[in-house]
Amino acid sequence: MGDLKGALIGCGFFAVNQMHGWRDAEGARIVAICDCDPERLKAVGDAFGIQRRYTSAEDLFADGGFDFVDIATTVRSHRGLVEMAARHGVATICQKPIAPTMEDAKAMVSACAKSGVAFMVHENFRWQSPIRAVKAAIDSGAIGEVFWGRVSFRSGYDVFSGQPYLATGKRFIIEDLGIHALDVARYIFGDATAVTARTRRVNPAIAGEDVATMLLDHDGGITSLVDCSYATKLPVEPFPETLMEVDGSKGTLRLTQGYHLAVHSKGATKLTNVEPPALSWASPPWHNIQESVALIQQHWIEALRAGREPDTSGRDNLETFALVEASYLSAAEGRTVSLAEVLG
Ligand code: NAD
Ligand code: 89Y
């Protein structure tokens, strides 16, 4: 079977990781790129040897010649581009956050469903090897039945120099980073039914919240705490590690800074180093995120080939995005918000 052909829209800060991932992926390659900024288009085109270059997505789709599109633009353009792909019958990957509103997110999922095209959100954190190791340890039964968990991302890393738009939006950490931690909570503890959130802005130079704490009720009775901060100055900067604590009926599990996994069960503790490999193109400390980009892309190729819904399909991601919406609503109104209220 020949390689799947892909086009990438948005040649910015993060797309470079996606281009590296596609270059190494088995079974797919990028044949065309698009960015409305000619300089960024040229930089990525030259770096990755892509000749077909477009400054307009309409022109890209009109010319066609690819099986899927990878949308790596920022959130405001996601709906228009996903709907354009659906109109052209092209399978689509879209970066997180899927959309600025639930109405937009649902419209995108429905447009792809109506056109019969596969639609995956690039929700890569659950693909990080340390998170996969946590899931495998729980699935092994070592800690018994899980009743409590925590997903924590606390950092003082300067994300604004690489992604200046993060400092300007009314929404910041829940929409940008908390979304990943909330998705990890769903992946590990199951879908949530309600959330209670508190937010705060510590850094006066930004517009949105940079600290958020969310208490989740999950189907099946698990309670989890999802906390994130970009205002936390630690002696050793943990960016971009997601740390986890899980308590079960027979033991406990702790994923601590430095990629250490401790599984405590039957009076003994098993310690494992679960640091992800640094790929040839990795730039630490980003290697954890970068590896997950390669893994989610390989998952997309396999799912598309098999005609299977990807794990983080648009449909699945509505549940993660609902947690984002519910968290903002909860923080604004000081009350617990049920997921049903925001999912409609
Ligand atoms: P960026 O601003 O650096 O890049 C976006 C690019 O898209 C720009 O070059 C811009 O010119 C281009 N663009 C915007 N609208 C376009 C359109 N309609 N047609 C063609 N080009 C268009 O942004 P970024 O930091 O690379 O972030 C992109 C997306 O990736 C965001 O949604 C962000 O949340 C996400 N992101 C994800 C991760 C992750 O781990 N999954 C990490 C960082 C960023
Ligand atoms: O945009 C964010 C993401 O998705 O992962 C980390 C990040 O780059 C900064 O918070």
mmCIF file of C-alpha atoms and ligand atoms in Angstrom:
data_model
loop_
_atom_site.group_PDB
_atom_site.id
_atom_site.type_symbol
_atom_site.label_atom_id
_atom_site.label_comp_id
_atom_site.label_asym_id
_atom_site.label_seq_id
_atom_site.Cartn_x
_atom_site.Cartn_y
_atom_site.Cartn_z
ATOM 1 C CA MET A 1 0.000 0.000 0.000
ATOM 2 C CA GLY A 2 1.380 3.437 -0.941
ATOM 3 C CA ASP A 3 1.906 6.285 1.495
ATOM 4 C CA LEU A 4 -1.071 8.431 2.454
ATOM 5 C CA LYS A 5 -0.576 11.974 1.159
ATOM 6 C CA GLY A 6 -1.132 14.855 3.531
ATOM 7 C CA ALA A 7 -1.274 18.654 3.374
ATOM 8 C CA LEU A 8 -0.436 20.853 6.359
ATOM 9 C CA ILE A 9 -2.063 24.240 6.997
ATOM 10 C CA GLY A 10 -0.350 26.657 9.391
ATOM 11 C CA CYS A 11 3.465 26.679 9.357
ATOM 12 C CA GLY A 12 3.980 28.311 12.752
ATOM 13 C CA PHE A 13 5.674 27.527 16.052
ATOM 14 C CA PHE A 14 4.240 24.056 16.691
ATOM 15 C CA ALA A 15 3.825 22.907 13.079
ATOM 16 C CA VAL A 16 7.580 22.362 12.852
ATOM 17 C CA ASN A 17 7.168 19.446 15.297
ATOM 18 C CA GLN A 18 4.331 18.080 13.184
ATOM 19 C CA MET A 19 6.454 18.325 10.022
ATOM 20 C CA HIS A 20 9.294 16.426 11.741
ATOM 21 C CA GLY A 21 6.803 13.800 12.893
ATOM 22 C CA TRP A 22 5.365 13.354 9.400
ATOM 23 C CA ARG A 23 8.847 13.084 7.900
ATOM 24 C CA ASP A 24 9.586 10.090 10.155
ATOM 25 C CA ALA A 25 6.097 8.545 10.043
ATOM 26 C CA GLU A 26 5.585 5.201 8.385
ATOM 27 C CA GLY A 27 2.838 5.271 5.765
ATOM 28 C CA ALA A 28 2.294 8.994 5.226
ATOM 29 C CA ARG A 29 4.072 12.035 3.869
ATOM 30 C CA ILE A 30 3.309 15.723 3.457
ATOM 31 C CA VAL A 31 2.984 16.793 -0.187
ATOM 32 C CA ALA A 32 1.739 20.390 0.198
ATOM 33 C CA ILE A 33 1.800 23.157 2.808
ATOM 34 C CA CYS A 34 -0.137 26.364 3.337
ATOM 35 C CA ASP A 35 0.286 29.496 5.442
ATOM 36 C CA CYS A 36 -1.093 32.967 4.848
ATOM 37 C CA ASP A 37 2.280 34.302 6.043
ATOM 38 C CA PRO A 38 4.701 33.870 3.079
ATOM 39 C CA GLU A 39 7.801 33.986 5.300
ATOM 40 C CA ARG A 40 6.634 31.128 7.509
ATOM 41 C CA LEU A 41 5.558 29.209 4.422
ATOM 42 C CA LYS A 42 9.017 29.585 2.907
ATOM 43 C CA ALA A 43 10.840 28.664 6.132
ATOM 44 C CA VAL A 44 8.935 25.380 6.537
ATOM 45 C CA GLY A 45 8.890 24.633 2.798
ATOM 46 C CA ASP A 46 12.669 25.067 2.553
ATOM 47 C CA ALA A 47 13.408 23.193 5.791
ATOM 48 C CA PHE A 48 11.360 20.144 4.771
ATOM 49 C CA GLY A 49 11.789 20.289 0.981
ATOM 50 C CA ILE A 50 8.080 20.779 0.167
ATOM 51 C CA GLN A 51 7.572 22.314 -3.275
ATOM 52 C CA ARG A 52 3.776 22.709 -3.334
ATOM 53 C CA ARG A 53 3.190 25.875 -1.279
ATOM 54 C CA TYR A 54 0.002 27.919 -0.855
ATOM 55 C CA THR A 55 -0.878 31.159 0.887
ATOM 56 C CA SER A 56 -4.603 30.381 0.560
ATOM 57 C CA ALA A 57 -6.351 27.278 1.912
ATOM 58 C CA GLU A 58 -9.048 27.622 -0.797
ATOM 59 C CA ASP A 59 -6.353 27.302 -3.489
ATOM 60 C CA LEU A 60 -4.789 24.330 -1.682
ATOM 61 C CA PHE A 61 -8.088 22.420 -1.596
ATOM 62 C CA ALA A 62 -8.963 23.447 -5.164
ATOM 63 C CA ASP A 63 -5.738 21.813 -6.394
ATOM 64 C CA GLY A 64 -6.202 18.773 -4.092
ATOM 65 C CA GLY A 65 -4.052 15.676 -4.550
ATOM 66 C CA PHE A 66 -3.906 14.648 -0.867
ATOM 67 C CA ASP A 67 -5.780 12.180 1.373
ATOM 68 C CA PHE A 68 -5.782 14.199 4.585
ATOM 69 C CA VAL A 69 -5.118 17.665 5.917
ATOM 70 C CA ASP A 70 -3.320 18.539 9.166
ATOM 71 C CA ILE A 71 -4.561 21.889 10.509
ATOM 72 C CA ALA A 72 -1.933 23.512 12.758
ATOM 73 C CA THR A 73 -3.349 27.042 12.896
ATOM 74 C CA THR A 74 -4.614 28.773 16.044
ATOM 75 C CA VAL A 75 -8.171 28.293 17.283
ATOM 76 C CA ARG A 76 -10.037 31.116 15.492
ATOM 77 C CA SER A 77 -9.437 29.576 12.060
ATOM 78 C CA HIS A 78 -10.223 25.954 13.013
ATOM 79 C CA ARG A 79 -13.945 25.865 12.180
ATOM 80 C CA GLY A 80 -13.615 27.489 8.747
ATOM 81 C CA LEU A 81 -10.746 25.223 7.739
ATOM 82 C CA VAL A 82 -12.313 21.989 9.040
ATOM 83 C CA GLU A 83 -15.585 22.798 7.257
ATOM 84 C CA MET A 84 -13.619 23.544 4.076
ATOM 85 C CA ALA A 85 -11.902 20.159 4.342
ATOM 86 C CA ALA A 86 -15.275 18.454 4.889
ATOM 87 C CA ARG A 87 -16.721 20.174 1.786
ATOM 88 C CA HIS A 88 -13.803 18.778 -0.211
ATOM 89 C CA GLY A 89 -14.228 15.294 1.296
ATOM 90 C CA VAL A 90 -10.776 15.361 2.899
ATOM 91 C CA ALA A 91 -10.030 13.556 6.198
ATOM 92 C CA THR A 92 -8.893 16.054 8.816
ATOM 93 C CA ILE A 93 -6.685 16.463 11.852
ATOM 94 C CA CYS A 94 -7.185 19.706 13.759
ATOM 95 C CA GLN A 95 -5.009 21.088 16.555
ATOM 96 C CA LYS A 96 -6.444 21.677 20.019
ATOM 97 C CA PRO A 97 -8.394 23.567 21.246
ATOM 98 C CA ILE A 98 -10.918 22.322 18.722
ATOM 99 C CA ALA A 99 -12.834 25.629 18.685
ATOM 100 C CA PRO A 100 -13.571 28.787 20.673
ATOM 101 C CA THR A 101 -17.148 27.694 21.489
ATOM 102 C CA MET A 102 -19.143 24.475 21.890
ATOM 103 C CA GLU A 103 -21.414 25.588 19.040
ATOM 104 C CA ASP A 104 -18.427 25.771 16.674
ATOM 105 C CA ALA A 105 -17.015 22.461 17.918
ATOM 106 C CA LYS A 106 -20.309 20.647 17.359
ATOM 107 C CA ALA A 107 -20.689 22.176 13.887
ATOM 108 C CA MET A 108 -17.227 20.896 12.923
ATOM 109 C CA VAL A 109 -17.951 17.372 14.153
ATOM 110 C CA SER A 110 -21.271 17.365 12.348
ATOM 111 C CA ALA A 111 -19.792 18.725 9.066
ATOM 112 C CA CYS A 112 -17.213 15.911 8.997
ATOM 113 C CA ALA A 113 -19.817 13.282 9.901
ATOM 114 C CA LYS A 114 -22.158 14.489 7.119
ATOM 115 C CA SER A 115 -19.325 14.336 4.569
ATOM 116 C CA GLY A 116 -18.230 10.941 5.884
ATOM 117 C CA VAL A 117 -14.649 12.105 6.496
ATOM 118 C CA ALA A 118 -12.505 11.056 9.449
ATOM 119 C CA PHE A 119 -11.866 13.842 11.954
ATOM 120 C CA MET A 120 -9.260 13.728 14.735
ATOM 121 C CA VAL A 121 -8.267 16.434 17.194
ATOM 122 C CA HIS A 122 -4.496 16.607 17.764
ATOM 123 C CA GLU A 123 -4.876 15.888 21.501
ATOM 124 C CA ASN A 124 -1.411 14.462 21.989
ATOM 125 C CA PHE A 125 -0.745 14.567 25.748
ATOM 126 C CA ARG A 126 -2.532 11.242 26.343
ATOM 127 C CA TRP A 127 -0.007 9.780 23.871
ATOM 128 C CA GLN A 128 2.983 10.709 26.042
ATOM 129 C CA SER A 129 4.866 7.558 27.127
ATOM 130 C CA PRO A 130 4.715 8.396 30.870
ATOM 131 C CA ILE A 131 0.911 8.767 30.649
ATOM 132 C CA ARG A 132 0.697 5.474 28.723
ATOM 133 C CA ALA A 133 2.825 3.860 31.474
ATOM 134 C CA VAL A 134 0.371 5.110 34.124
ATOM 135 C CA LYS A 135 -2.548 3.643 32.159
ATOM 136 C CA ALA A 136 -0.751 0.300 31.718
ATOM 137 C CA ALA A 137 0.029 0.090 35.452
ATOM 138 C CA ILE A 138 -3.627 0.731 36.344
ATOM 139 C CA ASP A 139 -4.853 -1.755 33.712
ATOM 140 C CA SER A 140 -2.492 -4.402 35.152
ATOM 141 C CA GLY A 141 -4.638 -4.365 38.302
ATOM 142 C CA ALA A 142 -1.620 -3.639 40.534
ATOM 143 C CA ILE A 143 -3.339 -0.895 42.520
ATOM 144 C CA GLY A 144 -6.834 -2.413 42.433
ATOM 145 C CA GLU A 145 -9.920 -0.300 41.889
ATOM 146 C CA VAL A 146 -9.087 3.367 41.429
ATOM 147 C CA PHE A 147 -11.052 5.781 43.641
ATOM 148 C CA TRP A 148 -9.037 9.026 43.472
ATOM 149 C CA GLY A 149 -6.561 10.751 41.172
ATOM 150 C CA ARG A 150 -4.671 13.914 40.410
ATOM 151 C CA VAL A 151 -3.318 15.287 37.128
ATOM 152 C CA SER A 152 -0.956 18.169 37.771
ATOM 153 C CA PHE A 153 0.998 20.554 35.520
ATOM 154 C CA ARG A 154 2.721 23.361 37.431
ATOM 155 C CA SER A 155 5.479 25.421 35.865
ATOM 156 C CA GLY A 156 7.112 28.828 35.573
ATOM 157 C CA TYR A 157 8.356 28.231 32.015
ATOM 158 C CA ASP A 158 8.113 31.188 29.631
ATOM 159 C CA VAL A 159 5.663 29.918 27.024
ATOM 160 C CA PHE A 160 4.914 33.443 25.798
ATOM 161 C CA SER A 161 8.166 33.965 23.894
ATOM 162 C CA GLY A 162 7.411 31.065 21.523
ATOM 163 C CA GLN A 163 3.641 31.547 21.521
ATOM 164 C CA PRO A 164 3.007 35.297 22.084
ATOM 165 C CA TYR A 165 -0.754 34.966 21.397
ATOM 166 C CA LEU A 166 -1.074 33.048 24.678
ATOM 167 C CA ALA A 167 -0.549 36.311 26.580
ATOM 168 C CA THR A 168 -3.335 38.177 24.802
ATOM 169 C CA GLY A 169 -6.486 36.024 24.988
ATOM 170 C CA LYS A 170 -9.188 36.398 27.654
ATOM 171 C CA ARG A 171 -8.798 32.650 28.161
ATOM 172 C CA PHE A 172 -5.364 31.192 28.754
ATOM 173 C CA ILE A 173 -4.308 28.201 30.792
ATOM 174 C CA ILE A 174 -7.454 26.056 30.807
ATOM 175 C CA GLU A 175 -8.004 26.483 27.065
ATOM 176 C CA ASP A 176 -4.332 26.082 26.126
ATOM 177 C CA LEU A 177 -2.821 23.607 28.588
ATOM 178 C CA GLY A 178 -5.494 22.538 31.042
ATOM 179 C CA ILE A 179 -7.345 21.063 28.070
ATOM 180 C CA HIS A 180 -4.580 18.438 27.797
ATOM 181 C CA ALA A 181 -4.647 17.679 31.532
ATOM 182 C CA LEU A 182 -8.448 17.396 31.437
ATOM 183 C CA ASP A 183 -8.171 15.003 28.486
ATOM 184 C CA VAL A 184 -5.606 12.924 30.398
ATOM 185 C CA ALA A 185 -8.042 12.808 33.349
ATOM 186 C CA ARG A 186 -10.753 11.468 31.002
ATOM 187 C CA TYR A 187 -8.341 8.974 29.466
ATOM 188 C CA ILE A 188 -7.250 7.607 32.843
ATOM 189 C CA PHE A 189 -10.367 8.005 35.028
ATOM 190 C CA GLY A 190 -13.194 7.943 32.471
ATOM 191 C CA ASP A 191 -15.668 10.588 31.326
ATOM 192 C CA ALA A 192 -16.612 13.278 33.806
ATOM 193 C CA THR A 193 -20.111 14.262 34.835
ATOM 194 C CA ALA A 194 -19.426 17.533 36.664
ATOM 195 C CA VAL A 195 -16.662 20.011 37.440
ATOM 196 C CA THR A 196 -15.978 22.646 40.095
ATOM 197 C CA ALA A 197 -13.222 25.107 39.149
ATOM 198 C CA ARG A 198 -11.302 28.063 40.508
ATOM 199 C CA THR A 199 -9.032 30.283 38.401
ATOM 200 C CA ARG A 200 -6.614 33.119 39.006
ATOM 201 C CA ARG A 201 -4.253 35.401 37.143
ATOM 202 C CA VAL A 202 -0.909 35.861 38.876
ATOM 203 C CA ASN A 203 1.194 37.271 36.019
ATOM 204 C CA PRO A 204 0.021 40.881 35.513
ATOM 205 C CA ALA A 205 1.491 41.002 31.991
ATOM 206 C CA ILE A 206 -1.061 38.607 30.490
ATOM 207 C CA ALA A 207 -4.802 38.891 29.850
ATOM 208 C CA GLY A 208 -6.083 35.459 30.872
ATOM 209 C CA GLU A 209 -5.900 33.122 33.860
ATOM 210 C CA ASP A 210 -2.568 31.398 34.494
ATOM 211 C CA VAL A 211 -3.640 29.225 37.435
ATOM 212 C CA ALA A 212 -6.585 26.813 37.474
ATOM 213 C CA THR A 213 -7.794 24.112 39.860
ATOM 214 C CA MET A 214 -10.557 21.736 38.796
ATOM 215 C CA LEU A 215 -12.367 19.085 40.823
ATOM 216 C CA LEU A 216 -13.945 16.420 38.590
ATOM 217 C CA ASP A 217 -16.663 13.858 39.297
ATOM 218 C CA HIS A 218 -16.231 10.888 36.971
ATOM 219 C CA ASP A 219 -18.680 8.234 35.807
ATOM 220 C CA GLY A 220 -18.157 5.291 38.145
ATOM 221 C CA GLY A 221 -17.504 7.429 41.212
ATOM 222 C CA ILE A 222 -13.827 8.392 40.850
ATOM 223 C CA THR A 223 -12.949 11.904 42.067
ATOM 224 C CA SER A 224 -10.005 13.664 40.443
ATOM 225 C CA LEU A 225 -8.174 16.924 40.851
ATOM 226 C CA VAL A 226 -6.738 18.591 37.749
ATOM 227 C CA ASP A 227 -4.473 21.529 38.541
ATOM 228 C CA CYS A 228 -2.324 23.657 36.290
ATOM 229 C CA SER A 229 -0.227 26.772 36.641
ATOM 230 C CA TYR A 230 2.251 28.857 34.660
ATOM 231 C CA ALA A 231 2.976 30.985 37.742
ATOM 232 C CA THR A 232 4.789 28.328 39.773
ATOM 233 C CA LYS A 233 8.508 28.919 40.192
ATOM 234 C CA LEU A 234 10.128 25.698 41.375
ATOM 235 C CA PRO A 235 13.787 24.960 42.177
ATOM 236 C CA VAL A 236 13.957 22.585 39.181
ATOM 237 C CA GLU A 237 11.660 23.630 36.319
ATOM 238 C CA PRO A 238 9.431 20.660 35.413
ATOM 239 C CA PHE A 239 8.128 21.932 32.029
ATOM 240 C CA PRO A 240 6.480 20.184 30.233
ATOM 241 C CA GLU A 241 5.906 17.247 32.574
ATOM 242 C CA THR A 242 2.420 16.202 33.626
ATOM 243 C CA LEU A 243 2.587 14.621 37.093
ATOM 244 C CA MET A 244 0.051 12.141 38.401
ATOM 245 C CA GLU A 245 -1.166 10.596 41.635
ATOM 246 C CA VAL A 246 -3.588 7.686 41.667
ATOM 247 C CA ASP A 247 -4.992 5.880 44.700
ATOM 248 C CA GLY A 248 -6.600 2.463 44.353
ATOM 249 C CA SER A 249 -8.101 -0.161 46.660
ATOM 250 C CA LYS A 250 -4.890 -2.235 46.619
ATOM 251 C CA GLY A 251 -2.155 0.358 46.228
ATOM 252 C CA THR A 252 -1.020 3.687 44.868
ATOM 253 C CA LEU A 253 0.777 5.085 41.885
ATOM 254 C CA ARG A 254 2.854 8.275 41.657
ATOM 255 C CA LEU A 255 4.336 9.806 38.482
ATOM 256 C CA THR A 256 6.795 12.361 39.833
ATOM 257 C CA GLN A 257 9.124 14.971 38.378
ATOM 258 C CA GLY A 258 11.989 13.508 36.367
ATOM 259 C CA TYR A 259 9.710 10.875 34.802
ATOM 260 C CA HIS A 260 9.768 8.558 37.819
ATOM 261 C CA LEU A 261 6.893 6.130 38.136
ATOM 262 C CA ALA A 262 6.345 4.453 41.520
ATOM 263 C CA VAL A 263 3.727 1.726 41.772
ATOM 264 C CA HIS A 264 3.119 0.673 45.355
ATOM 265 C CA SER A 265 1.205 -2.555 45.870
ATOM 266 C CA LYS A 266 1.225 -5.527 48.286
ATOM 267 C CA GLY A 267 3.754 -3.789 50.533
ATOM 268 C CA ALA A 268 6.349 -3.377 47.772
ATOM 269 C CA THR A 269 7.182 -0.431 45.521
ATOM 270 C CA LYS A 270 8.229 -0.823 41.908
ATOM 271 C CA LEU A 271 10.176 2.168 40.556
ATOM 272 C CA THR A 272 10.505 2.716 36.800
ATOM 273 C CA ASN A 273 12.104 5.458 34.752
ATOM 274 C CA VAL A 274 9.486 6.338 32.122
ATOM 275 C CA GLU A 275 11.307 9.213 30.441
ATOM 276 C CA PRO A 276 10.401 9.246 26.753
ATOM 277 C CA PRO A 277 13.145 8.835 24.190
ATOM 278 C CA ALA A 278 14.454 12.061 22.635
ATOM 279 C CA LEU A 279 13.798 11.622 18.910
ATOM 280 C CA SER A 280 16.561 12.662 16.490
ATOM 281 C CA TRP A 281 14.876 16.055 15.974
ATOM 282 C CA ALA A 282 13.896 16.623 19.607
ATOM 283 C CA SER A 283 14.734 19.813 21.502
ATOM 284 C CA PRO A 284 14.604 19.096 25.264
ATOM 285 C CA PRO A 285 12.680 19.863 27.420
ATOM 286 C CA TRP A 286 10.075 19.516 24.641
ATOM 287 C CA HIS A 287 11.013 15.891 23.852
ATOM 288 C CA ASN A 288 8.114 14.544 25.902
ATOM 289 C CA ILE A 289 5.566 16.509 23.849
ATOM 290 C CA GLN A 290 7.470 15.916 20.612
ATOM 291 C CA GLU A 291 7.423 12.131 21.014
ATOM 292 C CA SER A 292 3.657 12.258 21.566
ATOM 293 C CA VAL A 293 3.251 14.140 18.271
ATOM 294 C CA ALA A 294 4.947 11.293 16.409
ATOM 295 C CA LEU A 295 2.808 8.722 18.264
ATOM 296 C CA ILE A 296 -0.530 10.405 17.590
ATOM 297 C CA GLN A 297 0.379 10.804 13.910
ATOM 298 C CA GLN A 298 1.160 7.087 13.639
ATOM 299 C CA HIS A 299 -2.176 6.358 15.336
ATOM 300 C CA TRP A 300 -3.930 8.554 12.736
ATOM 301 C CA ILE A 301 -2.305 6.679 9.859
ATOM 302 C CA GLU A 302 -3.325 3.317 11.312
ATOM 303 C CA ALA A 303 -6.884 4.465 12.088
ATOM 304 C CA LEU A 304 -7.367 6.030 8.638
ATOM 305 C CA ARG A 305 -6.080 2.916 6.885
ATOM 306 C CA ALA A 306 -8.262 0.611 8.970
ATOM 307 C CA GLY A 307 -11.326 2.861 8.652
ATOM 308 C CA ARG A 308 -11.450 3.096 12.472
ATOM 309 C CA GLU A 309 -12.424 6.153 14.501
ATOM 310 C CA PRO A 310 -9.256 7.631 16.047
ATOM 311 C CA ASP A 311 -9.109 7.673 19.869
ATOM 312 C CA THR A 312 -9.230 11.465 20.012
ATOM 313 C CA SER A 313 -11.806 11.892 17.260
ATOM 314 C CA GLY A 314 -13.759 15.141 17.048
ATOM 315 C CA ARG A 315 -16.720 13.318 18.592
ATOM 316 C CA ASP A 316 -14.593 12.133 21.530
ATOM 317 C CA ASN A 317 -13.013 15.547 21.930
ATOM 318 C CA LEU A 318 -16.386 17.227 22.513
ATOM 319 C CA GLU A 319 -16.245 15.629 25.985
ATOM 320 C CA THR A 320 -12.823 17.145 26.656
ATOM 321 C CA PHE A 321 -13.866 20.527 25.302
ATOM 322 C CA ALA A 322 -17.016 20.362 27.444
ATOM 323 C CA LEU A 323 -14.728 20.131 30.484
ATOM 324 C CA VAL A 324 -12.988 23.332 29.357
ATOM 325 C CA GLU A 325 -16.305 25.135 28.903
ATOM 326 C CA ALA A 326 -17.676 23.795 32.198
ATOM 327 C CA SER A 327 -14.518 24.850 34.048
ATOM 328 C CA TYR A 328 -14.741 28.441 32.817
ATOM 329 C CA LEU A 329 -18.453 28.564 33.655
ATOM 330 C CA SER A 330 -17.863 27.076 37.094
ATOM 331 C CA ALA A 331 -15.074 29.543 37.880
ATOM 332 C CA ALA A 332 -17.131 32.501 36.630
ATOM 333 C CA GLU A 333 -20.267 31.583 38.568
ATOM 334 C CA GLY A 334 -18.701 29.919 41.623
ATOM 335 C CA ARG A 335 -20.777 26.740 41.286
ATOM 336 C CA THR A 336 -20.469 23.140 40.206
ATOM 337 C CA VAL A 337 -21.356 22.703 36.526
ATOM 338 C CA SER A 338 -22.637 19.457 35.065
ATOM 339 C CA LEU A 339 -21.220 18.360 31.724
ATOM 340 C CA ALA A 340 -24.766 17.831 30.453
ATOM 341 C CA GLU A 341 -25.350 21.575 30.856
ATOM 342 C CA VAL A 342 -22.558 22.528 28.446
ATOM 343 C CA LEU A 343 -22.936 19.559 26.086
ATOM 344 C CA GLY A 344 -26.638 20.401 25.631
HETATM 345 P P1 NAD B 1 1.435 30.090 15.452
HETATM 346 O O1 NAD B 1 0.700 31.393 15.514
HETATM 347 O O2 NAD B 1 2.899 30.079 15.707
HETATM 348 O O3 NAD B 1 1.201 29.402 14.031
HETATM 349 C C1 NAD B 1 -0.030 29.401 13.380
HETATM 350 C C2 NAD B 1 0.231 29.631 11.904
HETATM 351 O O4 NAD B 1 -1.005 29.485 11.201
HETATM 352 C C3 NAD B 1 0.773 31.025 11.569
HETATM 353 O O5 NAD B 1 1.956 30.915 10.822
HETATM 354 C C4 NAD B 1 -0.367 31.675 10.775
HETATM 355 O O6 NAD B 1 0.101 32.565 9.759
HETATM 356 C C5 NAD B 1 -1.072 30.461 10.176
HETATM 357 N N1 NAD B 1 -2.478 30.659 9.856
HETATM 358 C C6 NAD B 1 -3.454 31.147 10.665
HETATM 359 N N2 NAD B 1 -4.646 31.136 10.032
HETATM 360 C C7 NAD B 1 -4.429 30.609 8.796
HETATM 361 C C8 NAD B 1 -5.264 30.325 7.677
HETATM 362 N N3 NAD B 1 -6.578 30.564 7.710
HETATM 363 N N4 NAD B 1 -4.704 29.805 6.581
HETATM 364 C C9 NAD B 1 -3.357 29.562 6.523
HETATM 365 N N5 NAD B 1 -2.528 29.812 7.551
HETATM 366 C C10 NAD B 1 -3.052 30.319 8.678
HETATM 367 O O7 NAD B 1 0.673 29.120 16.452
HETATM 368 P P2 NAD B 1 1.258 27.796 17.163
HETATM 369 O O8 NAD B 1 1.840 28.165 18.466
HETATM 370 O O9 NAD B 1 2.042 27.002 16.196
HETATM 371 O O10 NAD B 1 -0.114 27.044 17.510
HETATM 372 C C11 NAD B 1 -0.905 26.448 16.510
HETATM 373 C C12 NAD B 1 -1.891 25.505 17.160
HETATM 374 O O11 NAD B 1 -1.141 24.465 17.808
HETATM 375 C C13 NAD B 1 -2.718 26.151 18.273
HETATM 376 O O12 NAD B 1 -4.046 25.703 18.171
HETATM 377 C C14 NAD B 1 -2.060 25.700 19.571
HETATM 378 O O13 NAD B 1 -2.968 25.583 20.649
HETATM 379 C C15 NAD B 1 -1.568 24.338 19.155
HETATM 380 N N6 NAD B 1 -0.435 23.828 19.944
HETATM 381 C C16 NAD B 1 -0.522 22.529 20.322
HETATM 382 C C17 NAD B 1 0.482 21.963 21.075
HETATM 383 C C18 NAD B 1 0.346 20.521 21.464
HETATM 384 O O14 NAD B 1 1.149 19.962 22.195
HETATM 385 N N7 NAD B 1 -0.684 19.845 20.974
HETATM 386 C C19 NAD B 1 1.589 22.721 21.463
HETATM 387 C C20 NAD B 1 1.660 24.058 21.034
HETATM 388 C C21 NAD B 1 0.634 24.593 20.262
HETATM 389 O O1 89Y B 2 0.214 25.405 23.623
HETATM 390 C C1 89Y B 2 0.555 24.512 24.649
HETATM 391 C C2 89Y B 2 0.374 23.092 24.436
HETATM 392 O O2 89Y B 2 -0.536 22.592 23.819
HETATM 393 O O3 89Y B 2 1.360 22.389 25.077
HETATM 394 C C3 89Y B 2 2.254 23.258 25.751
HETATM 395 C C4 89Y B 2 2.007 24.620 25.113
HETATM 396 O O4 89Y B 2 2.903 24.764 24.033
HETATM 397 C C5 89Y B 2 2.183 25.807 26.036
HETATM 398 O O5 89Y B 2 1.267 25.760 27.075
#
